[in-house]
Short mmCIF file of C-alpha atoms in Angstrom, two decimals:
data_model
loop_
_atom_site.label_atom_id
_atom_site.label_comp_id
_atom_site.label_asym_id
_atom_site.label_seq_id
_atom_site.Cartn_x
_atom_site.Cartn_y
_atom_site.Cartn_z
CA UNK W 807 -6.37 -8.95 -15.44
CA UNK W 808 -5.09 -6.33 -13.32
CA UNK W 809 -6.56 -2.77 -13.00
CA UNK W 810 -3.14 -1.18 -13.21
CA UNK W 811 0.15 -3.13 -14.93
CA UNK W 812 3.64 -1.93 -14.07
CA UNK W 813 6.78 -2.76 -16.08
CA UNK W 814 9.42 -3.64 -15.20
CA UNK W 815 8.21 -5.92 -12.52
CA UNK W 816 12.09 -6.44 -11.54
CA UNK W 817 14.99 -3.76 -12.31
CA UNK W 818 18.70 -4.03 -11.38
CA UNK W 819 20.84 -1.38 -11.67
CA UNK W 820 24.21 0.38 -10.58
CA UNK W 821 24.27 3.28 -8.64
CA UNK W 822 24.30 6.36 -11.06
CA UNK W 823 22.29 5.05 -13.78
CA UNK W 824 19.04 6.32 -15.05
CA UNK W 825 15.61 4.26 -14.98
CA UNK W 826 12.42 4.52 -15.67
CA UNK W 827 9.35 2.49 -14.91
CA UNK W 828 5.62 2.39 -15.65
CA UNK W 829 2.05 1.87 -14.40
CA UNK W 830 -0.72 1.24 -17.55
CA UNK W 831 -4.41 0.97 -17.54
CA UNK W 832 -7.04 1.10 -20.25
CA UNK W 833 -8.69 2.73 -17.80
CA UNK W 834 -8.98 6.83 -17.07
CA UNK W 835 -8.56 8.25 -13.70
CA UNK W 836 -8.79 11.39 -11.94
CA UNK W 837 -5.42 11.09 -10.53
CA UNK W 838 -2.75 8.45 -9.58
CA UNK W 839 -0.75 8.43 -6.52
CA UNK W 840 2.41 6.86 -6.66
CA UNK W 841 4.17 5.21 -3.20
CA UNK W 842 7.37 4.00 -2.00
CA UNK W 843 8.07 0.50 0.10
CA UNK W 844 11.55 -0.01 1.55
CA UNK W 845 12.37 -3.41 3.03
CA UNK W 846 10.13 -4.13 6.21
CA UNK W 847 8.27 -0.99 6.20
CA UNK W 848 4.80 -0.01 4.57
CA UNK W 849 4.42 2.21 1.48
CA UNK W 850 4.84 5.69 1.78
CA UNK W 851 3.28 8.29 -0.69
CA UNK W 852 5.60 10.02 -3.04
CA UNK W 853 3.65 12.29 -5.17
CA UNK W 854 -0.20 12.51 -6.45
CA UNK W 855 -0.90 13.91 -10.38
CA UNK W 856 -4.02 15.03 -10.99
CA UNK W 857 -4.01 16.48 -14.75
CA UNK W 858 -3.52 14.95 -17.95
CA UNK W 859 -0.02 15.28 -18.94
CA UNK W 860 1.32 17.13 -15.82
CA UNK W 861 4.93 16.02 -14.44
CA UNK W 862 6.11 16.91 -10.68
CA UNK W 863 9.66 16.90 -9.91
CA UNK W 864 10.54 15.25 -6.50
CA UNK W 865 14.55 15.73 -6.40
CA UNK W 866 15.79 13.13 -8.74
CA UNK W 867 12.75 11.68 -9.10
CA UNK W 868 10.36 12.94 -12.61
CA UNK W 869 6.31 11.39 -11.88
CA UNK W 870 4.25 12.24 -15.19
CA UNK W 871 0.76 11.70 -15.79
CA UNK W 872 -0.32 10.45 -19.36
CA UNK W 873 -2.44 13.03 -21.35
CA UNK W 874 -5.34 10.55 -21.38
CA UNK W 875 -5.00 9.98 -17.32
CA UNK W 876 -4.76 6.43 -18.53
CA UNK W 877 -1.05 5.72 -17.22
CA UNK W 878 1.97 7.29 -15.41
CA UNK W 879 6.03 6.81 -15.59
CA UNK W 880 8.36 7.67 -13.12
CA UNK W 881 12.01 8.63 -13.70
CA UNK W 882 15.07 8.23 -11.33
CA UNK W 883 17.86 10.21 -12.47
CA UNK W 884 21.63 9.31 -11.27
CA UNK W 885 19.90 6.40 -8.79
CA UNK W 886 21.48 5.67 -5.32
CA UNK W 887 21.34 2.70 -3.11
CA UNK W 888 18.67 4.78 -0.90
CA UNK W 889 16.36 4.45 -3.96
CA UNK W 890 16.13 0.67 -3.55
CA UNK W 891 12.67 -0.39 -2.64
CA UNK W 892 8.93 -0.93 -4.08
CA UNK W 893 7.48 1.06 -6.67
CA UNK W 894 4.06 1.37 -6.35
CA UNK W 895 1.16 3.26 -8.29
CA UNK W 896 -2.32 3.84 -7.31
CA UNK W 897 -5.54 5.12 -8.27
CA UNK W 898 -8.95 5.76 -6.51
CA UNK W 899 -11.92 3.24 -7.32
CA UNK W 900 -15.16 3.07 -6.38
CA UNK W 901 -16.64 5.88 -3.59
CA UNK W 902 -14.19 7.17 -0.89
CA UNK W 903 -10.42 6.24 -0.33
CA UNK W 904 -10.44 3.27 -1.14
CA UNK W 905 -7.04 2.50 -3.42
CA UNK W 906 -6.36 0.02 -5.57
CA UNK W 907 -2.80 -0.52 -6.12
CA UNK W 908 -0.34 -1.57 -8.76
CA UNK W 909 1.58 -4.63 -9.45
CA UNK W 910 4.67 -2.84 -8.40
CA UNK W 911 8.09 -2.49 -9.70
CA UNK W 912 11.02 -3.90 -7.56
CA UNK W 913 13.67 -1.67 -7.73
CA UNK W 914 17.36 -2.53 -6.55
CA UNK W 915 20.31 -0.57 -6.79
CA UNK W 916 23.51 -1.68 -6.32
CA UNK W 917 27.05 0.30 -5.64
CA UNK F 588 7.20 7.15 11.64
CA UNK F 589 4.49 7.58 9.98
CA UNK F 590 2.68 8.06 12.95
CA UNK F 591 0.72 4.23 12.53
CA UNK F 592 1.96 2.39 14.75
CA UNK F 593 1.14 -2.08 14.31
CA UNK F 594 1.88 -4.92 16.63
CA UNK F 595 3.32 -7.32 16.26
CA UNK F 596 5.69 -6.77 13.69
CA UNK F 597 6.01 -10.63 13.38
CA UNK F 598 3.13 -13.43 14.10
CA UNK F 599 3.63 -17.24 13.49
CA UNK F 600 0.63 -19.36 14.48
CA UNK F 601 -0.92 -22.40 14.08
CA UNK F 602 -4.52 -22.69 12.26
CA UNK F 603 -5.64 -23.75 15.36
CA UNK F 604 -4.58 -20.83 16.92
CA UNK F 605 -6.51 -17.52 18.17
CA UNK F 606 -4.75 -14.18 17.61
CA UNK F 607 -4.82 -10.79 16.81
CA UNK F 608 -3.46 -8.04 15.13
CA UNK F 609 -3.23 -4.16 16.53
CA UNK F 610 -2.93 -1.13 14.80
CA UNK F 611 -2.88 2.53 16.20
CA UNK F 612 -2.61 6.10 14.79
CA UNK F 613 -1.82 9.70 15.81
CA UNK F 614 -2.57 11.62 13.22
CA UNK F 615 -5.91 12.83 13.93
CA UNK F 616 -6.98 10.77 11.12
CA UNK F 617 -10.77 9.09 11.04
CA UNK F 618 -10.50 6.84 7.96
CA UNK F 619 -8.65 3.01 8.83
CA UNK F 620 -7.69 0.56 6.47
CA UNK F 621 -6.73 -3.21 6.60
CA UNK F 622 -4.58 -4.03 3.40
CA UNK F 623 -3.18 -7.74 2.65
CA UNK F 624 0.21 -8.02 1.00
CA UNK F 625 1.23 -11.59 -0.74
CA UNK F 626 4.58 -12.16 -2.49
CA UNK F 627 3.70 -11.96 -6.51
CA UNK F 628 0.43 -10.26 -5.82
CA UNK F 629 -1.22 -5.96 -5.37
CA UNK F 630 -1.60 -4.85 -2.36
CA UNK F 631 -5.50 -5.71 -1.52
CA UNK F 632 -8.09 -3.95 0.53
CA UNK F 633 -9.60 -5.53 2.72
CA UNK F 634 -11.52 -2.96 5.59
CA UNK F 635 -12.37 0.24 5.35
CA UNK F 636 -13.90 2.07 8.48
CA UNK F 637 -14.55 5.31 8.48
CA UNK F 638 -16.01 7.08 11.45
CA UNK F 639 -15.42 3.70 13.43
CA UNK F 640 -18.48 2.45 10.68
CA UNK F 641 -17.36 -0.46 8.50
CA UNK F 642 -17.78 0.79 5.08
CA UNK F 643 -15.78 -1.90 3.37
CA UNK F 644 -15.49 -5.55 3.39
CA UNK F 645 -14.10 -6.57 0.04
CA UNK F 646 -15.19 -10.60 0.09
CA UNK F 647 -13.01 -11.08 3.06
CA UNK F 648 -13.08 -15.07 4.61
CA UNK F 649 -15.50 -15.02 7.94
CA UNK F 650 -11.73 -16.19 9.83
CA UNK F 651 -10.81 -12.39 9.51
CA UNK F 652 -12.69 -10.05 11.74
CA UNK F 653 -12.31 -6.44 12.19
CA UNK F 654 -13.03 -4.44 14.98
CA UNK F 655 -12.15 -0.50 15.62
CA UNK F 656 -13.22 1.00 18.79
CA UNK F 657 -12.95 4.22 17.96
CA UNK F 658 -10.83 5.85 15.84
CA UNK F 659 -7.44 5.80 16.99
CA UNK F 660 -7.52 1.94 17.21
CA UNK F 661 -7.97 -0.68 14.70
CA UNK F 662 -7.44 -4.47 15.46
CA UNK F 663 -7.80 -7.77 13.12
CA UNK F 664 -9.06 -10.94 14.81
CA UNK F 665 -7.68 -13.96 13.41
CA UNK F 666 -8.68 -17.31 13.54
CA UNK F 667 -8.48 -21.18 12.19
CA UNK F 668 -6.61 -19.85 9.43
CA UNK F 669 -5.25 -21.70 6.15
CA UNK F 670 -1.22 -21.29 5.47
CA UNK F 671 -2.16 -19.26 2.37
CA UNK F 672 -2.97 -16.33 4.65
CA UNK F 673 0.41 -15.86 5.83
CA UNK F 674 1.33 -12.51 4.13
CA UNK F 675 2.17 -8.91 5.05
CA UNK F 676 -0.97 -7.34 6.79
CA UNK F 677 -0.93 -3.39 6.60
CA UNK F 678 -2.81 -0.93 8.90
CA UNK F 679 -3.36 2.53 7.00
CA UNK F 680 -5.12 5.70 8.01
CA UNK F 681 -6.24 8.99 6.23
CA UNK F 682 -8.78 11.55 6.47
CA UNK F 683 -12.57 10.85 6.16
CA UNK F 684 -13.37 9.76 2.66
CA UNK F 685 -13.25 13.23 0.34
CA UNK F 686 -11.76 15.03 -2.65
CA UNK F 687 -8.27 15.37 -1.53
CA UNK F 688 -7.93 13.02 1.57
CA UNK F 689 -6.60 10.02 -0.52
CA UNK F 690 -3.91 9.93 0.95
CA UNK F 691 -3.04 6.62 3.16
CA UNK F 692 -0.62 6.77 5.54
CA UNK F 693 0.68 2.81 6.04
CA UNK F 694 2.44 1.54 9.35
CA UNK F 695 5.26 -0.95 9.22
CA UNK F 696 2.78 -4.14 8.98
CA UNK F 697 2.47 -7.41 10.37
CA UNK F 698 4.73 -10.49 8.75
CA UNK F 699 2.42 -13.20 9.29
CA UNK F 700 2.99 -16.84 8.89
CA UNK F 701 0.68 -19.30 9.71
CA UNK F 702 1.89 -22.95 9.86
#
């Protein structure tokens, strides 16, 4: 069983449509970081909530934090080829910075 | 640029072979990370140093060894290893462990495939 479950794990879409995909866990966190990973490259962080129920706007991109700090959804409005890449949430476990990291959702999007 | 730099960005070696893996950052950072990244799997820790101390080894085989000089540098010995350790291998760095230093910055990795 994995700490934190994303859905979809795959998503294929046409430029200009909407998506949305999730990271769950029964368990509560303090906050939840989620990344992006383009072809050949490493994960880079997009955003960090911290409070129950909070959303941060990145552009076209909506991150919300669950009012129980248990899960997260992020929203792509109007979605571009540039969007294309690995969705990835994360949470602090145990002492320091040490992340543990999401299935991930494998986002393409196609023109 | 992310300002972690790793080399190489591709490795194929025998499990016979000897070899290892380099990673470097500029960011002032004194937290470094070793992360392993399978197809159909999470990313998983492996390292942590912080302070050039290993504070982390998360049931790692003996084949993997870490070393980090000081704490610019970080490097990943390899050796005799088994084909199901060919994967992506990703440096990371961030501040020392704290409230509000979780944040990793990840270099391009290492595509590793071990025949």
């Amino acid at each position: 069983t994995q700490l934190l479950e994303q859905s979809p794990q795959f998503l294929s879409i046409q430029e200009g449509e909407n998506l949305t995909v999730y990271c769950n866990s029964s368990s509560v966190f303090s906050s939840l970081q989620w990344y992006r990973q383009e072809p050949g490259e490493g994960p880079v962080l997009l955003v960090t909530v911290v409070t129950g129920g909070e959303v941060k706007k990145l552009k076209r991109l909506t991150f919300q934090f669950g009012d129980a700090r248990k899960d997260s959804s992020l929203h792509i409005t109007a979605a571009q080829p540039g969007d294309t890449g690995l969705y990835l949430c994360a949470v602090t476990t145990g002492g320091g910075n040490k992340l543990t990291f999401g299935t991930g959702t494998q986002l393409k999007v196609e023109l | 640029e992310t300002g972690v730099t790793q080399t190489p960005r591709h490795l194929v070696m025998g499990m016979t072979n000897k070899k290892s893996l380099k990673c470097e950052q500029h960011l002032g950072h004194n937290a470094m990370y070793w992360y392993k990244q399978s197809a159909k799997k999470p990313l998983e820790l492996m390292f942590v140093y912080s302070l050039e101390e290993r504070v982390e080894n998360n049931s790692v085989p003996s084949r993997f060894s870490p070393e980090c000089p000081n704490s610019s540098h970080l490097f990943l010995h390899l050796h005799t290893l088994q084909p199901e350790d060919s994967a992506l291998y990703l440096c990371a760095s961030s501040q020392a462990p704290g409230p509000g230093n979780e944040k990793l910055f990840f270099g391009s990795g290492t595509q590793l495939s071990v025949l």
